[in-house]
Amino acid sequence: MPDSETLRQAALRSSWRRDHRVGRRRRWWRWAVWALLRYGLPLLLLAGTVTAVVIIALAHTLEN
């Protein structure tokens, strides 16, 4: 049977590992949201604009 100090140390180590896992996950999510807003959204808007221009150009060529 482990003594109380050993149990306390094990609980602290477990808590520390859990805190670091949660911290890494939160940092990853923060980075992912930042990257999406910084690069993903403008690229999505650019792709939508290019698609709209191509569709409009094709519609004009089919009318004539």
mmCIF file of N, CA and C in Angstrom:
data_model
loop_
_atom_site.group_PDB
_atom_site.id
_atom_site.type_symbol
_atom_site.label_atom_id
_atom_site.label_comp_id
_atom_site.label_asym_id
_atom_site.label_seq_id
_atom_site.Cartn_x
_atom_site.Cartn_y
_atom_site.Cartn_z
ATOM 1 N N MET A 1 0.847 -1.183 0.000
ATOM 2 C CA MET A 1 0.000 0.000 0.000
ATOM 3 C C MET A 1 0.890 1.243 0.000
ATOM 4 N N PRO A 2 0.736 2.120 -1.023
ATOM 5 C CA PRO A 2 1.566 3.314 -1.081
ATOM 6 C C PRO A 2 1.212 4.295 0.048
ATOM 7 N N ASP A 3 2.224 5.029 0.462
ATOM 8 C CA ASP A 3 1.971 6.009 1.527
ATOM 9 C C ASP A 3 1.331 7.261 0.928
ATOM 10 N N SER A 4 0.920 8.169 1.808
ATOM 11 C CA SER A 4 0.168 9.350 1.369
ATOM 12 C C SER A 4 1.019 10.269 0.494
ATOM 13 N N GLU A 5 2.311 10.374 0.755
ATOM 14 C CA GLU A 5 3.171 11.239 -0.053
ATOM 15 C C GLU A 5 3.291 10.711 -1.488
ATOM 16 N N THR A 6 3.391 9.415 -1.629
ATOM 17 C CA THR A 6 3.459 8.814 -2.963
ATOM 18 C C THR A 6 2.159 9.055 -3.722
ATOM 19 N N LEU A 7 1.046 8.896 -3.047
ATOM 20 C CA LEU A 7 -0.255 9.158 -3.682
ATOM 21 C C LEU A 7 -0.384 10.626 -4.075
ATOM 22 N N ARG A 8 0.068 11.509 -3.203
ATOM 23 C CA ARG A 8 -0.013 12.949 -3.482
ATOM 24 C C ARG A 8 0.835 13.290 -4.713
ATOM 25 N N GLN A 9 2.052 12.754 -4.779
ATOM 26 C CA GLN A 9 2.932 13.014 -5.917
ATOM 27 C C GLN A 9 2.323 12.462 -7.222
ATOM 28 N N ALA A 10 1.741 11.290 -7.140
ATOM 29 C CA ALA A 10 1.117 10.695 -8.328
ATOM 30 C C ALA A 10 -0.069 11.554 -8.796
ATOM 31 N N ALA A 11 -0.857 12.040 -7.846
ATOM 32 C CA ALA A 11 -1.992 12.894 -8.199
ATOM 33 C C ALA A 11 -1.512 14.198 -8.828
ATOM 34 N N LEU A 12 -0.443 14.779 -8.294
ATOM 35 C CA LEU A 12 0.104 16.010 -8.868
ATOM 36 C C LEU A 12 0.630 15.787 -10.280
ATOM 37 N N ARG A 13 1.339 14.675 -10.492
ATOM 38 C CA ARG A 13 1.843 14.365 -11.832
ATOM 39 C C ARG A 13 0.692 14.179 -12.821
ATOM 40 N N SER A 14 -0.336 13.479 -12.391
ATOM 41 C CA SER A 14 -1.496 13.248 -13.248
ATOM 42 C C SER A 14 -2.182 14.570 -13.596
ATOM 43 N N SER A 15 -2.350 15.425 -12.602
ATOM 44 C CA SER A 15 -2.974 16.724 -12.816
ATOM 45 C C SER A 15 -2.134 17.575 -13.766
ATOM 46 N N TRP A 16 -0.824 17.538 -13.583
ATOM 47 C CA TRP A 16 0.075 18.317 -14.433
ATOM 48 C C TRP A 16 -0.017 17.855 -15.882
ATOM 49 N N ARG A 17 -0.025 16.529 -16.104
ATOM 50 C CA ARG A 17 -0.138 16.001 -17.469
ATOM 51 C C ARG A 17 -1.472 16.402 -18.109
ATOM 52 N N ARG A 18 -2.536 16.306 -17.339
ATOM 53 C CA ARG A 18 -3.856 16.682 -17.857
ATOM 54 C C ARG A 18 -3.876 18.170 -18.216
ATOM 55 N N ASP A 19 -3.333 19.025 -17.346
ATOM 56 C CA ASP A 19 -3.292 20.464 -17.626
ATOM 57 C C ASP A 19 -2.514 20.757 -18.902
ATOM 58 N N HIS A 20 -1.417 20.058 -19.107
ATOM 59 C CA HIS A 20 -0.622 20.293 -20.309
ATOM 60 C C HIS A 20 -1.323 19.794 -21.562
ATOM 61 N N ARG A 21 -2.025 18.669 -21.466
ATOM 62 C CA ARG A 21 -2.798 18.189 -22.621
ATOM 63 C C ARG A 21 -3.871 19.197 -22.998
ATOM 64 N N VAL A 22 -4.594 19.684 -22.001
ATOM 65 C CA VAL A 22 -5.656 20.661 -22.255
ATOM 66 C C VAL A 22 -5.057 21.940 -22.833
ATOM 67 N N GLY A 23 -3.933 22.376 -22.292
ATOM 68 C CA GLY A 23 -3.279 23.581 -22.793
ATOM 69 C C GLY A 23 -2.839 23.439 -24.237
ATOM 70 N N ARG A 24 -2.259 22.288 -24.582
ATOM 71 C CA ARG A 24 -1.848 22.058 -25.972
ATOM 72 C C ARG A 24 -3.062 22.065 -26.905
ATOM 73 N N ARG A 25 -4.140 21.415 -26.477
ATOM 74 C CA ARG A 25 -5.353 21.379 -27.303
ATOM 75 C C ARG A 25 -5.918 22.780 -27.503
ATOM 76 N N ARG A 26 -5.944 23.584 -26.448
ATOM 77 C CA ARG A 26 -6.471 24.948 -26.573
ATOM 78 C C ARG A 26 -5.586 25.805 -27.466
ATOM 79 N N ARG A 27 -4.269 25.650 -27.339
ATOM 80 C CA ARG A 27 -3.369 26.406 -28.228
ATOM 81 C C ARG A 27 -3.582 25.996 -29.679
ATOM 82 N N TRP A 28 -3.759 24.689 -29.926
ATOM 83 C CA TRP A 28 -3.983 24.218 -31.285
ATOM 84 C C TRP A 28 -5.262 24.827 -31.853
ATOM 85 N N TRP A 29 -6.338 24.823 -31.066
ATOM 86 C CA TRP A 29 -7.597 25.391 -31.548
ATOM 87 C C TRP A 29 -7.467 26.884 -31.812
ATOM 88 N N ARG A 30 -6.769 27.614 -30.915
ATOM 89 C CA ARG A 30 -6.558 29.045 -31.135
ATOM 90 C C ARG A 30 -5.804 29.285 -32.432
ATOM 91 N N TRP A 31 -4.745 28.487 -32.661
ATOM 92 C CA TRP A 31 -3.965 28.631 -33.880
ATOM 93 C C TRP A 31 -4.822 28.298 -35.098
ATOM 94 N N ALA A 32 -5.605 27.247 -35.030
ATOM 95 C CA ALA A 32 -6.439 26.835 -36.173
ATOM 96 C C ALA A 32 -7.467 27.916 -36.524
ATOM 97 N N VAL A 33 -8.101 28.490 -35.519
ATOM 98 C CA VAL A 33 -9.089 29.553 -35.780
ATOM 99 C C VAL A 33 -8.391 30.768 -36.374
ATOM 100 N N TRP A 34 -7.219 31.134 -35.820
ATOM 101 C CA TRP A 34 -6.477 32.275 -36.356
ATOM 102 C C TRP A 34 -6.101 32.035 -37.818
ATOM 103 N N ALA A 35 -5.590 30.840 -38.123
ATOM 104 C CA ALA A 35 -5.172 30.531 -39.494
ATOM 105 C C ALA A 35 -6.372 30.535 -40.437
ATOM 106 N N LEU A 36 -7.495 30.016 -39.982
ATOM 107 C CA LEU A 36 -8.702 30.018 -40.817
ATOM 108 C C LEU A 36 -9.133 31.438 -41.131
ATOM 109 N N LEU A 37 -9.161 32.298 -40.104
ATOM 110 C CA LEU A 37 -9.582 33.676 -40.334
ATOM 111 C C LEU A 37 -8.554 34.443 -41.162
ATOM 112 N N ARG A 38 -7.290 34.161 -40.937
ATOM 113 C CA ARG A 38 -6.222 34.900 -41.615
ATOM 114 C C ARG A 38 -6.052 34.457 -43.062
ATOM 115 N N TYR A 39 -6.110 33.178 -43.341
ATOM 116 C CA TYR A 39 -5.833 32.658 -44.677
ATOM 117 C C TYR A 39 -7.028 31.963 -45.325
ATOM 118 N N GLY A 40 -7.767 31.191 -44.550
ATOM 119 C CA GLY A 40 -8.854 30.404 -45.112
ATOM 120 C C GLY A 40 -10.000 31.247 -45.634
ATOM 121 N N LEU A 41 -10.433 32.217 -44.855
ATOM 122 C CA LEU A 41 -11.568 33.046 -45.264
ATOM 123 C C LEU A 41 -11.254 33.866 -46.514
ATOM 124 N N PRO A 42 -10.113 34.559 -46.581
ATOM 125 C CA PRO A 42 -9.809 35.268 -47.836
ATOM 126 C C PRO A 42 -9.692 34.334 -49.043
ATOM 127 N N LEU A 43 -9.103 33.153 -48.852
ATOM 128 C CA LEU A 43 -9.017 32.209 -49.969
ATOM 129 C C LEU A 43 -10.396 31.733 -50.403
ATOM 130 N N LEU A 44 -11.266 31.501 -49.439
ATOM 131 C CA LEU A 44 -12.636 31.087 -49.763
ATOM 132 C C LEU A 44 -13.379 32.195 -50.523
ATOM 133 N N LEU A 45 -13.211 33.429 -50.076
ATOM 134 C CA LEU A 45 -13.843 34.552 -50.773
ATOM 135 C C LEU A 45 -13.280 34.716 -52.182
ATOM 136 N N LEU A 46 -11.977 34.550 -52.337
ATOM 137 C CA LEU A 46 -11.353 34.645 -53.664
ATOM 138 C C LEU A 46 -11.864 33.537 -54.581
ATOM 139 N N ALA A 47 -11.945 32.319 -54.070
ATOM 140 C CA ALA A 47 -12.445 31.196 -54.871
ATOM 141 C C ALA A 47 -13.899 31.432 -55.275
ATOM 142 N N GLY A 48 -14.707 31.967 -54.375
ATOM 143 C CA GLY A 48 -16.101 32.266 -54.707
ATOM 144 C C GLY A 48 -16.223 33.342 -55.767
ATOM 145 N N THR A 49 -15.373 34.354 -55.675
ATOM 146 C CA THR A 49 -15.392 35.432 -56.670
ATOM 147 C C THR A 49 -14.977 34.911 -58.040
ATOM 148 N N VAL A 50 -13.915 34.127 -58.083
ATOM 149 C CA VAL A 50 -13.452 33.564 -59.359
ATOM 150 C C VAL A 50 -14.536 32.664 -59.955
ATOM 151 N N THR A 51 -15.164 31.854 -59.133
ATOM 152 C CA THR A 51 -16.232 30.974 -59.621
ATOM 153 C C THR A 51 -17.394 31.793 -60.182
ATOM 154 N N ALA A 52 -17.773 32.851 -59.481
ATOM 155 C CA ALA A 52 -18.873 33.696 -59.960
ATOM 156 C C ALA A 52 -18.521 34.347 -61.288
ATOM 157 N N VAL A 53 -17.283 34.827 -61.420
ATOM 158 C CA VAL A 53 -16.862 35.464 -62.673
ATOM 159 C C VAL A 53 -16.892 34.449 -63.812
ATOM 160 N N VAL A 54 -16.432 33.249 -63.576
ATOM 161 C CA VAL A 54 -16.432 32.213 -64.615
ATOM 162 C C VAL A 54 -17.863 31.857 -65.004
ATOM 163 N N ILE A 55 -18.742 31.717 -64.049
ATOM 164 C CA ILE A 55 -20.147 31.391 -64.352
ATOM 165 C C ILE A 55 -20.798 32.497 -65.158
ATOM 166 N N ILE A 56 -20.548 33.752 -64.782
ATOM 167 C CA ILE A 56 -21.128 34.882 -65.515
ATOM 168 C C ILE A 56 -20.561 34.936 -66.931
ATOM 169 N N ALA A 57 -19.263 34.706 -67.081
ATOM 170 C CA ALA A 57 -18.648 34.723 -68.414
ATOM 171 C C ALA A 57 -19.223 33.604 -69.283
ATOM 172 N N LEU A 58 -19.392 32.419 -68.722
ATOM 173 C CA LEU A 58 -19.982 31.319 -69.487
ATOM 174 C C LEU A 58 -21.427 31.615 -69.872
ATOM 175 N N ALA A 59 -22.174 32.246 -68.981
ATOM 176 C CA ALA A 59 -23.568 32.582 -69.281
ATOM 177 C C ALA A 59 -23.617 33.576 -70.442
ATOM 178 N N HIS A 60 -22.700 34.533 -70.465
ATOM 179 C CA HIS A 60 -22.679 35.518 -71.552
ATOM 180 C C HIS A 60 -22.309 34.864 -72.880
ATOM 181 N N THR A 61 -21.383 33.917 -72.868
ATOM 182 C CA THR A 61 -21.002 33.270 -74.128
ATOM 183 C C THR A 61 -22.118 32.354 -74.636
ATOM 184 N N LEU A 62 -22.899 31.764 -73.753
ATOM 185 C CA LEU A 62 -23.989 30.890 -74.175
ATOM 186 C C LEU A 62 -25.163 31.702 -74.710
ATOM 187 N N GLU A 63 -25.332 32.941 -74.259
ATOM 188 C CA GLU A 63 -26.435 33.788 -74.744
ATOM 189 C C GLU A 63 -26.212 34.171 -76.195
ATOM 190 N N ASN A 64 -24.970 34.393 -76.551
ATOM 191 C CA ASN A 64 -24.665 34.871 -77.911
ATOM 192 C C ASN A 64 -24.490 33.760 -78.879
#
